[in-house]
Amino acid sequence: MSFRPSTTLNAGYKSILDSLTTAVLVLGDDLTIRYLNPAAENLFETSLMRTQGTPLHDVLIDSENALRTLHAAAKNGQSYTRREAEFALLTGSRLMVDYSVSPISIDPIELLVELHPIDRQLRISREEDIISQQEASRILVRGMAHEIKNPLGGIRGAAQLLARELDSDGQREYTQVIINEADRLRSLVDRMLGPNKALKITPTNIHEILERVRTLIEAESRGKVQLLRDYDPSIPEFSGDKEQLIQAVLNIARNAMEAAFENENTADAGTAPTITFRTRTLRQFTIGHQRHRLVCRIDIIDNGPGIPADLLQNVFYPMISGRASGTGLGLSITQSIIGQHRGLVECESEPGKTDFIIFLPLEDTL
């Protein structure tokens, strides 16, 4: 009896497949898609409704080796396993997976494909590194702030007392310089510590935040940056601090604007500076060690020259900046704000494309 998941799959078996965290798809002998379980929909960033009956090569590109393996399985009726195969999706994402192919019917042949993304393990490891970096930098900055603020207070107080004893206005100008510089250093330390206010939790719409940021960037760039929107309108509201989230996103967007402008002085000077704001939902997604039912993914993408590889690993540390005029605090503050919302910020960069990715849980548990 032919196994056709799209039409005659037993409801019990379908329920089992739908509940698996392993991505499973079924292909016809012509390599058209017959069935995707929810894990495969999430992996391929699409849905069964959109892809049923579609040739696999319309969903996965740059996958000639995989197609040869699948054709061989359909022709020979044998199972195959491949390790560390890389797939590119139509959305631009790339997947690194181990997968196995098994024929599941005789006439006509259909193929059961199980995919185990190994980039997930790589991502979890990278997230753990980012979280540990953030915690280490927070401990370091707190300790440094204590050691700096105490002597600064003494210096400032001594300068004030000295100013009272001086008769010359010219000499008092020097004490005022000491006071001003002490205040500036104290302010810098406070900024390194990041937001110290409690979150003001209100129902929050991520697109309102992005539209506010887009308006600010449009004004600051005087319309010279092309701002593209690719929103998922189905993303629900969540509990968050609007003002702090606006600041977090704005820090990234300003960096993106400056990076996009850098192309004016490079070989890509003819390329228009562009920033793309993209939103998507992710289901059953893990951030750090915690699994979330529903997560909002925000991508802020610029077409600048990219971040050097040696800087990319440390980009969220305070005082790390790729520009001479940068303070290196914006991304550290952003990571801190998103962390207070139980989320995380990641960065992927190559020449011509830098993508800062914000993950925000949508459950109301703050």
mmCIF file of C-alpha atoms in Angstrom:
data_model
loop_
_atom_site.group_PDB
_atom_site.id
_atom_site.type_symbol
_atom_site.label_atom_id
_atom_site.label_comp_id
_atom_site.label_asym_id
_atom_site.label_seq_id
_atom_site.Cartn_x
_atom_site.Cartn_y
_atom_site.Cartn_z
ATOM 1 C CA MET A 1 0.000 0.000 0.000
ATOM 2 C CA SER A 2 1.384 3.370 -1.000
ATOM 3 C CA PHE A 3 2.361 5.786 1.832
ATOM 4 C CA ARG A 4 0.995 9.235 0.996
ATOM 5 C CA PRO A 5 1.292 11.496 4.002
ATOM 6 C CA SER A 6 -0.369 14.444 2.334
ATOM 7 C CA THR A 7 -3.634 12.583 1.760
ATOM 8 C CA THR A 8 -3.957 9.189 3.450
ATOM 9 C CA LEU A 9 -1.552 9.286 6.378
ATOM 10 C CA ASN A 10 -3.059 7.638 9.407
ATOM 11 C CA ALA A 11 -4.029 10.341 11.903
ATOM 12 C CA GLY A 12 -2.134 8.581 14.702
ATOM 13 C CA TYR A 13 1.097 8.376 12.717
ATOM 14 C CA LYS A 14 0.707 11.980 11.597
ATOM 15 C CA SER A 15 0.269 13.054 15.202
ATOM 16 C CA ILE A 16 3.498 11.259 16.107
ATOM 17 C CA LEU A 17 5.436 12.831 13.237
ATOM 18 C CA ASP A 18 4.020 16.255 14.000
ATOM 19 C CA SER A 19 5.209 16.026 17.614
ATOM 20 C CA LEU A 20 8.792 15.087 16.722
ATOM 21 C CA THR A 21 11.541 17.661 17.208
ATOM 22 C CA THR A 22 13.444 15.953 14.355
ATOM 23 C CA ALA A 23 12.732 17.486 10.950
ATOM 24 C CA VAL A 24 11.002 14.920 8.725
ATOM 25 C CA LEU A 25 9.859 15.251 5.132
ATOM 26 C CA VAL A 26 8.474 12.796 2.621
ATOM 27 C CA LEU A 27 9.304 13.067 -1.085
ATOM 28 C CA GLY A 28 7.796 11.413 -4.120
ATOM 29 C CA ASP A 29 9.973 9.519 -6.597
ATOM 30 C CA ASP A 30 10.177 12.752 -8.608
ATOM 31 C CA LEU A 31 11.506 14.528 -5.494
ATOM 32 C CA THR A 32 8.413 16.630 -5.007
ATOM 33 C CA ILE A 33 7.463 17.408 -1.431
ATOM 34 C CA ARG A 34 4.561 15.323 -0.090
ATOM 35 C CA TYR A 35 4.818 16.131 3.609
ATOM 36 C CA LEU A 36 6.724 18.297 6.106
ATOM 37 C CA ASN A 37 6.321 17.983 9.838
ATOM 38 C CA PRO A 38 6.326 21.204 11.927
ATOM 39 C CA ALA A 39 10.014 20.775 12.788
ATOM 40 C CA ALA A 40 10.840 20.657 9.061
ATOM 41 C CA GLU A 41 8.633 23.697 8.429
ATOM 42 C CA ASN A 42 10.605 25.584 11.056
ATOM 43 C CA LEU A 43 13.927 24.365 9.665
ATOM 44 C CA PHE A 44 13.080 25.293 6.065
ATOM 45 C CA GLU A 45 11.352 28.555 7.086
ATOM 46 C CA THR A 46 8.244 27.630 5.108
ATOM 47 C CA SER A 47 5.027 25.623 5.452
ATOM 48 C CA LEU A 48 3.525 22.436 4.059
ATOM 49 C CA MET A 49 0.680 24.433 2.524
ATOM 50 C CA ARG A 50 3.135 26.487 0.474
ATOM 51 C CA THR A 51 5.459 23.655 -0.543
ATOM 52 C CA GLN A 52 3.242 20.578 -1.005
ATOM 53 C CA GLY A 53 3.773 19.290 -4.531
ATOM 54 C CA THR A 54 6.759 21.616 -5.036
ATOM 55 C CA PRO A 55 10.082 20.197 -6.321
ATOM 56 C CA LEU A 56 12.629 20.025 -3.530
ATOM 57 C CA HIS A 57 15.132 22.110 -5.506
ATOM 58 C CA ASP A 58 12.654 25.018 -5.336
ATOM 59 C CA VAL A 59 13.019 25.004 -1.541
ATOM 60 C CA LEU A 60 16.672 24.013 -1.167
ATOM 61 C CA ILE A 61 19.194 25.601 -3.486
ATOM 62 C CA ASP A 62 22.875 24.776 -3.966
ATOM 63 C CA SER A 63 22.083 21.181 -3.017
ATOM 64 C CA GLU A 64 23.287 19.212 -6.048
ATOM 65 C CA ASN A 65 25.005 16.569 -3.923
ATOM 66 C CA ALA A 66 21.843 16.078 -1.869
ATOM 67 C CA LEU A 67 19.727 15.733 -5.001
ATOM 68 C CA ARG A 68 22.086 13.086 -6.380
ATOM 69 C CA THR A 69 21.815 11.167 -3.114
ATOM 70 C CA LEU A 70 18.019 11.358 -3.216
ATOM 71 C CA HIS A 71 17.816 10.287 -6.836
ATOM 72 C CA ALA A 72 20.078 7.327 -6.051
ATOM 73 C CA ALA A 73 17.875 6.335 -3.111
ATOM 74 C CA ALA A 74 14.751 6.504 -5.294
ATOM 75 C CA LYS A 75 16.416 4.516 -8.079
ATOM 76 C CA ASN A 76 18.137 1.845 -6.000
ATOM 77 C CA GLY A 77 15.680 1.588 -3.105
ATOM 78 C CA GLN A 78 18.560 1.845 -0.637
ATOM 79 C CA SER A 79 19.027 3.999 2.428
ATOM 80 C CA TYR A 80 21.721 6.668 2.543
ATOM 81 C CA THR A 81 23.208 8.860 5.257
ATOM 82 C CA ARG A 82 25.155 12.074 4.731
ATOM 83 C CA ARG A 83 27.111 14.083 7.292
ATOM 84 C CA GLU A 84 27.695 17.831 7.434
ATOM 85 C CA ALA A 85 25.693 18.659 4.330
ATOM 86 C CA GLU A 86 25.106 22.347 3.695
ATOM 87 C CA PHE A 87 21.806 23.592 2.287
ATOM 88 C CA ALA A 88 20.875 27.108 1.235
ATOM 89 C CA LEU A 89 17.262 28.257 1.592
ATOM 90 C CA LEU A 90 15.407 30.688 -0.643
ATOM 91 C CA THR A 91 15.305 33.080 2.339
ATOM 92 C CA GLY A 92 19.097 33.348 2.219
ATOM 93 C CA SER A 93 19.691 31.234 5.327
ATOM 94 C CA ARG A 94 22.129 28.330 5.227
ATOM 95 C CA LEU A 95 21.786 25.027 7.050
ATOM 96 C CA MET A 96 24.408 22.549 8.149
ATOM 97 C CA VAL A 97 22.754 19.160 8.700
ATOM 98 C CA ASP A 98 23.275 15.443 8.997
ATOM 99 C CA TYR A 99 20.509 13.640 7.105
ATOM 100 C CA SER A 100 19.377 10.140 6.237
ATOM 101 C CA VAL A 101 17.171 8.964 3.375
ATOM 102 C CA SER A 102 15.039 5.807 3.529
ATOM 103 C CA PRO A 103 12.678 4.416 0.851
ATOM 104 C CA ILE A 104 9.297 3.762 2.496
ATOM 105 C CA SER A 105 7.157 2.240 -0.247
ATOM 106 C CA ILE A 106 7.695 -0.021 -3.237
ATOM 107 C CA ASP A 107 5.329 1.208 -5.945
ATOM 108 C CA PRO A 108 5.594 4.101 -6.282
ATOM 109 C CA ILE A 109 8.733 4.761 -4.259
ATOM 110 C CA GLU A 110 8.581 7.517 -1.693
ATOM 111 C CA LEU A 111 11.476 8.760 0.394
ATOM 112 C CA LEU A 112 11.502 9.526 4.094
ATOM 113 C CA VAL A 113 14.169 12.145 4.878
ATOM 114 C CA GLU A 114 15.255 12.846 8.447
ATOM 115 C CA LEU A 115 17.366 15.947 9.036
ATOM 116 C CA HIS A 116 19.399 16.716 12.130
ATOM 117 C CA PRO A 117 20.680 20.295 12.039
ATOM 118 C CA ILE A 118 24.137 20.459 13.546
ATOM 119 C CA ASP A 119 24.293 24.222 13.254
ATOM 120 C CA ARG A 120 21.841 24.183 16.165
ATOM 121 C CA GLN A 121 24.539 22.727 18.395
ATOM 122 C CA LEU A 122 26.970 25.279 17.024
ATOM 123 C CA ARG A 123 24.467 28.074 17.697
ATOM 124 C CA ILE A 124 23.798 26.901 21.256
ATOM 125 C CA SER A 125 27.540 26.778 21.895
ATOM 126 C CA ARG A 126 27.913 30.284 20.456
ATOM 127 C CA GLU A 127 25.017 31.552 22.573
ATOM 128 C CA GLU A 128 26.578 30.095 25.690
ATOM 129 C CA ASP A 129 29.803 31.923 24.821
ATOM 130 C CA ILE A 130 27.911 35.204 24.340
ATOM 131 C CA ILE A 131 26.048 34.799 27.634
ATOM 132 C CA SER A 132 29.251 33.958 29.516
ATOM 133 C CA GLN A 133 31.002 36.911 27.855
ATOM 134 C CA GLN A 134 28.210 39.211 28.935
ATOM 135 C CA GLU A 135 28.291 37.939 32.508
ATOM 136 C CA ALA A 136 32.081 38.166 32.659
ATOM 137 C CA SER A 137 32.090 41.716 31.310
ATOM 138 C CA ARG A 138 29.315 42.705 33.740
ATOM 139 C CA ILE A 139 31.334 41.410 36.703
ATOM 140 C CA LEU A 140 34.471 43.104 35.394
ATOM 141 C CA VAL A 141 32.748 46.447 34.837
ATOM 142 C CA ARG A 142 31.051 46.377 38.234
ATOM 143 C CA GLY A 143 34.347 45.751 39.966
ATOM 144 C CA MET A 144 36.090 48.401 37.905
ATOM 145 C CA ALA A 145 33.272 50.895 38.540
ATOM 146 C CA HIS A 146 33.682 50.475 42.290
ATOM 147 C CA GLU A 147 37.445 50.983 42.079
ATOM 148 C CA ILE A 148 37.096 54.050 39.820
ATOM 149 C CA LYS A 149 34.153 55.839 41.441
ATOM 150 C CA ASN A 150 35.646 55.949 44.950
ATOM 151 C CA PRO A 151 38.846 57.843 43.994
ATOM 152 C CA LEU A 152 36.895 59.979 41.522
ATOM 153 C CA GLY A 153 34.650 61.140 44.360
ATOM 154 C CA GLY A 154 37.712 62.025 46.403
ATOM 155 C CA ILE A 155 39.331 63.901 43.514
ATOM 156 C CA ARG A 156 36.141 65.844 42.807
ATOM 157 C CA GLY A 157 35.636 66.752 46.489
ATOM 158 C CA ALA A 158 39.256 67.858 46.865
ATOM 159 C CA ALA A 159 38.969 70.029 43.743
ATOM 160 C CA GLN A 160 35.841 71.696 45.134
ATOM 161 C CA LEU A 161 37.558 72.424 48.465
ATOM 162 C CA LEU A 162 40.616 73.747 46.670
ATOM 163 C CA ALA A 163 38.482 76.047 44.540
ATOM 164 C CA ARG A 164 37.095 77.692 47.686
ATOM 165 C CA GLU A 165 40.601 78.509 48.912
ATOM 166 C CA LEU A 166 41.749 80.091 45.657
ATOM 167 C CA ASP A 167 41.390 83.814 45.030
ATOM 168 C CA SER A 168 42.287 83.785 41.341
ATOM 169 C CA ASP A 169 39.548 83.058 38.786
ATOM 170 C CA GLY A 170 42.217 81.682 36.477
ATOM 171 C CA GLN A 171 43.298 79.126 39.067
ATOM 172 C CA ARG A 172 39.683 78.178 39.785
ATOM 173 C CA GLU A 173 39.283 77.376 36.086
ATOM 174 C CA TYR A 174 41.799 74.559 36.564
ATOM 175 C CA THR A 175 39.872 73.111 39.475
ATOM 176 C CA GLN A 176 36.704 73.275 37.375
ATOM 177 C CA VAL A 177 38.498 71.266 34.686
ATOM 178 C CA ILE A 178 39.273 68.593 37.301
ATOM 179 C CA ILE A 179 35.630 68.546 38.444
ATOM 180 C CA ASN A 180 34.294 68.336 34.862
ATOM 181 C CA GLU A 181 36.656 65.515 33.928
ATOM 182 C CA ALA A 182 35.783 63.583 37.083
ATOM 183 C CA ASP A 183 32.086 63.937 36.216
ATOM 184 C CA ARG A 184 32.769 62.790 32.645
ATOM 185 C CA LEU A 185 34.591 59.670 33.821
ATOM 186 C CA ARG A 186 31.826 58.884 36.301
ATOM 187 C CA SER A 187 29.260 59.209 33.517
ATOM 188 C CA LEU A 188 31.336 56.910 31.295
ATOM 189 C CA VAL A 189 31.473 54.263 34.023
ATOM 190 C CA ASP A 190 27.708 54.540 34.533
ATOM 191 C CA ARG A 191 27.171 54.007 30.795
ATOM 192 C CA MET A 192 29.436 50.963 30.857
ATOM 193 C CA LEU A 193 27.276 49.501 33.606
ATOM 194 C CA GLY A 194 24.279 49.775 31.279
ATOM 195 C CA PRO A 195 20.666 50.491 32.259
ATOM 196 C CA ASN A 196 20.152 50.406 36.004
ATOM 197 C CA LYS A 197 16.461 51.206 35.970
ATOM 198 C CA ALA A 198 13.794 48.594 36.545
ATOM 199 C CA LEU A 199 11.913 47.548 33.431
ATOM 200 C CA LYS A 200 8.625 49.364 32.859
ATOM 201 C CA ILE A 201 6.620 46.460 31.518
ATOM 202 C CA THR A 202 3.768 47.239 29.131
ATOM 203 C CA PRO A 203 2.149 45.425 26.189
ATOM 204 C CA THR A 204 4.637 45.939 23.375
ATOM 205 C CA ASN A 205 4.410 45.606 19.607
ATOM 206 C CA ILE A 206 7.783 44.909 18.004
ATOM 207 C CA HIS A 207 6.809 46.693 14.801
ATOM 208 C CA GLU A 208 6.002 49.906 16.657
ATOM 209 C CA ILE A 209 9.530 49.777 18.047
ATOM 210 C CA LEU A 210 11.071 49.137 14.633
ATOM 211 C CA GLU A 211 9.023 51.890 13.003
ATOM 212 C CA ARG A 212 10.159 54.382 15.667
ATOM 213 C CA VAL A 213 13.776 53.385 15.050
ATOM 214 C CA ARG A 214 13.304 53.532 11.281
ATOM 215 C CA THR A 215 11.924 57.063 11.558
ATOM 216 C CA LEU A 216 14.876 58.174 13.677
ATOM 217 C CA ILE A 217 17.418 56.633 11.298
ATOM 218 C CA GLU A 218 15.685 58.204 8.307
ATOM 219 C CA ALA A 219 15.954 61.613 9.978
ATOM 220 C CA GLU A 220 19.573 61.150 11.094
ATOM 221 C CA SER A 221 20.671 59.941 7.664
ATOM 222 C CA ARG A 222 18.669 62.708 5.955
ATOM 223 C CA GLY A 223 17.069 60.106 3.733
ATOM 224 C CA LYS A 224 20.383 58.929 2.286
ATOM 225 C CA VAL A 225 19.953 55.348 3.553
ATOM 226 C CA GLN A 226 17.485 53.023 1.883
ATOM 227 C CA LEU A 227 15.385 51.477 4.655
ATOM 228 C CA LEU A 228 13.623 48.231 3.750
ATOM 229 C CA ARG A 229 10.931 46.457 5.779
ATOM 230 C CA ASP A 230 10.177 42.750 5.751
ATOM 231 C CA TYR A 231 7.712 42.229 8.596
ATOM 232 C CA ASP A 232 5.672 39.276 9.746
ATOM 233 C CA PRO A 233 2.365 40.961 10.701
ATOM 234 C CA SER A 234 1.207 37.921 12.690
ATOM 235 C CA ILE A 235 3.704 38.479 15.539
ATOM 236 C CA PRO A 236 1.682 39.053 18.728
ATOM 237 C CA GLU A 237 2.296 41.673 21.394
ATOM 238 C CA PHE A 238 4.555 40.756 24.299
ATOM 239 C CA SER A 239 5.504 42.221 27.669
ATOM 240 C CA GLY A 240 8.462 44.571 27.462
ATOM 241 C CA ASP A 241 9.915 47.984 28.166
ATOM 242 C CA LYS A 242 9.263 49.983 24.995
ATOM 243 C CA GLU A 243 11.746 52.780 25.647
ATOM 244 C CA GLN A 244 14.617 50.481 26.527
ATOM 245 C CA LEU A 245 13.888 48.215 23.560
ATOM 246 C CA ILE A 246 13.843 51.248 21.266
ATOM 247 C CA GLN A 247 17.265 52.212 22.638
ATOM 248 C CA ALA A 248 18.568 48.672 22.142
ATOM 249 C CA VAL A 249 17.423 48.484 18.513
ATOM 250 C CA LEU A 250 18.517 52.056 17.814
ATOM 251 C CA ASN A 251 22.076 51.274 18.940
ATOM 252 C CA ILE A 252 22.270 48.502 16.345
ATOM 253 C CA ALA A 253 20.564 50.551 13.622
ATOM 254 C CA ARG A 254 22.954 53.480 14.105
ATOM 255 C CA ASN A 255 25.912 51.138 13.748
ATOM 256 C CA ALA A 256 24.285 49.712 10.614
ATOM 257 C CA MET A 257 23.786 53.220 9.199
ATOM 258 C CA GLU A 258 27.427 54.141 9.738
ATOM 259 C CA ALA A 259 28.573 50.825 8.270
ATOM 260 C CA ALA A 260 26.351 51.284 5.214
ATOM 261 C CA PHE A 261 27.845 54.741 4.653
ATOM 262 C CA GLU A 262 31.351 53.260 4.684
ATOM 263 C CA ASN A 263 30.695 51.795 1.233
ATOM 264 C CA GLU A 264 30.900 55.324 -0.159
ATOM 265 C CA ASN A 265 34.665 55.179 0.369
ATOM 266 C CA THR A 266 35.212 51.641 -0.886
ATOM 267 C CA ALA A 267 35.147 49.760 -4.180
ATOM 268 C CA ASP A 268 31.377 49.376 -3.668
ATOM 269 C CA ALA A 269 30.863 53.137 -3.719
ATOM 270 C CA GLY A 270 28.143 52.723 -6.340
ATOM 271 C CA THR A 271 26.041 50.601 -3.966
ATOM 272 C CA ALA A 272 23.278 52.509 -2.223
ATOM 273 C CA PRO A 273 23.524 52.336 1.598
ATOM 274 C CA THR A 274 20.766 49.939 2.675
ATOM 275 C CA ILE A 275 19.391 48.683 5.982
ATOM 276 C CA THR A 276 16.770 45.937 6.145
ATOM 277 C CA PHE A 277 14.481 45.386 9.139
ATOM 278 C CA ARG A 278 13.060 41.848 9.156
ATOM 279 C CA THR A 279 10.832 40.056 11.678
ATOM 280 C CA ARG A 280 9.890 36.387 11.934
ATOM 281 C CA THR A 281 8.483 34.020 14.550
ATOM 282 C CA LEU A 282 10.282 30.880 15.694
ATOM 283 C CA ARG A 283 8.518 28.027 17.455
ATOM 284 C CA GLN A 284 10.002 25.799 20.152
ATOM 285 C CA PHE A 285 13.229 27.802 20.059
ATOM 286 C CA THR A 286 16.042 27.590 22.590
ATOM 287 C CA ILE A 287 17.821 30.682 23.905
ATOM 288 C CA GLY A 288 20.760 29.672 26.030
ATOM 289 C CA HIS A 289 19.482 26.736 28.071
ATOM 290 C CA GLN A 290 15.806 27.734 28.063
ATOM 291 C CA ARG A 291 13.321 26.523 25.480
ATOM 292 C CA HIS A 292 10.557 28.941 24.486
ATOM 293 C CA ARG A 293 7.268 28.150 22.832
ATOM 294 C CA LEU A 294 7.335 31.248 20.649
ATOM 295 C CA VAL A 295 10.226 33.633 19.924
ATOM 296 C CA CYS A 296 10.424 36.783 17.830
ATOM 297 C CA ARG A 297 13.491 37.041 15.599
ATOM 298 C CA ILE A 298 14.485 40.535 14.473
ATOM 299 C CA ASP A 299 17.183 40.934 11.813
ATOM 300 C CA ILE A 300 18.848 44.296 11.205
ATOM 301 C CA ILE A 301 20.927 43.900 8.067
ATOM 302 C CA ASP A 302 23.262 46.410 6.433
ATOM 303 C CA ASN A 303 25.263 46.202 3.232
ATOM 304 C CA GLY A 304 28.423 47.722 4.681
ATOM 305 C CA PRO A 305 31.933 46.271 4.427
ATOM 306 C CA GLY A 306 31.373 43.822 7.286
ATOM 307 C CA ILE A 307 33.005 43.331 10.678
ATOM 308 C CA PRO A 308 36.574 41.954 10.770
ATOM 309 C CA ALA A 309 36.689 38.367 12.015
ATOM 310 C CA ASP A 310 39.014 39.225 14.907
ATOM 311 C CA LEU A 311 36.561 41.882 16.120
ATOM 312 C CA LEU A 312 33.392 39.858 15.563
ATOM 313 C CA GLN A 313 34.056 37.504 18.491
ATOM 314 C CA ASN A 314 34.294 40.406 20.948
ATOM 315 C CA VAL A 315 31.827 42.859 19.474
ATOM 316 C CA PHE A 316 29.514 42.798 22.525
ATOM 317 C CA TYR A 317 32.266 43.597 25.030
ATOM 318 C CA PRO A 318 32.236 47.167 26.371
ATOM 319 C CA MET A 319 34.815 49.559 24.895
ATOM 320 C CA ILE A 320 35.189 47.396 21.757
ATOM 321 C CA SER A 321 34.614 49.407 18.583
ATOM 322 C CA GLY A 322 35.666 49.167 14.960
ATOM 323 C CA ARG A 323 35.525 52.950 14.483
ATOM 324 C CA ALA A 324 37.914 55.549 15.824
ATOM 325 C CA SER A 325 34.978 57.731 16.885
ATOM 326 C CA GLY A 326 33.036 54.914 18.560
ATOM 327 C CA THR A 327 32.748 54.452 22.315
ATOM 328 C CA GLY A 328 32.197 50.701 22.110
ATOM 329 C CA LEU A 329 29.284 50.864 24.558
ATOM 330 C CA GLY A 330 26.223 50.695 22.281
ATOM 331 C CA LEU A 331 26.255 46.953 21.564
ATOM 332 C CA SER A 332 27.146 46.076 25.139
ATOM 333 C CA ILE A 333 24.167 48.112 26.361
ATOM 334 C CA THR A 334 21.937 46.511 23.726
ATOM 335 C CA GLN A 335 22.937 43.014 24.844
ATOM 336 C CA SER A 336 22.224 43.996 28.452
ATOM 337 C CA ILE A 337 18.741 45.356 27.631
ATOM 338 C CA ILE A 338 17.797 42.326 25.529
ATOM 339 C CA GLY A 339 19.167 40.060 28.256
ATOM 340 C CA GLN A 340 16.828 41.728 30.774
ATOM 341 C CA HIS A 341 13.987 40.643 28.439
ATOM 342 C CA ARG A 342 15.374 37.047 28.539
ATOM 343 C CA GLY A 343 16.569 37.416 24.954
ATOM 344 C CA LEU A 344 19.895 37.436 23.144
ATOM 345 C CA VAL A 345 21.670 39.311 20.365
ATOM 346 C CA GLU A 346 23.898 37.555 17.837
ATOM 347 C CA CYS A 347 25.888 38.840 14.888
ATOM 348 C CA GLU A 348 26.784 37.298 11.544
ATOM 349 C CA SER A 349 28.972 39.255 9.176
ATOM 350 C CA GLU A 350 30.678 38.965 5.824
ATOM 351 C CA PRO A 351 31.777 41.616 3.311
ATOM 352 C CA GLY A 352 28.650 43.314 1.986
ATOM 353 C CA LYS A 353 26.292 41.929 4.639
ATOM 354 C CA THR A 354 26.190 42.266 8.414
ATOM 355 C CA ASP A 355 23.195 40.831 10.244
ATOM 356 C CA PHE A 356 22.492 41.598 13.893
ATOM 357 C CA ILE A 357 19.885 39.105 15.103
ATOM 358 C CA ILE A 358 17.739 39.787 18.162
ATOM 359 C CA PHE A 359 15.841 36.907 19.754
ATOM 360 C CA LEU A 360 12.998 37.923 22.088
ATOM 361 C CA PRO A 361 10.688 35.421 23.837
ATOM 362 C CA LEU A 362 7.016 36.261 23.354
ATOM 363 C CA GLU A 363 5.674 34.548 26.475
ATOM 364 C CA ASP A 364 4.271 36.911 29.130
ATOM 365 C CA THR A 365 6.477 35.757 31.983
ATOM 366 C CA LEU A 366 8.516 38.879 32.770
#
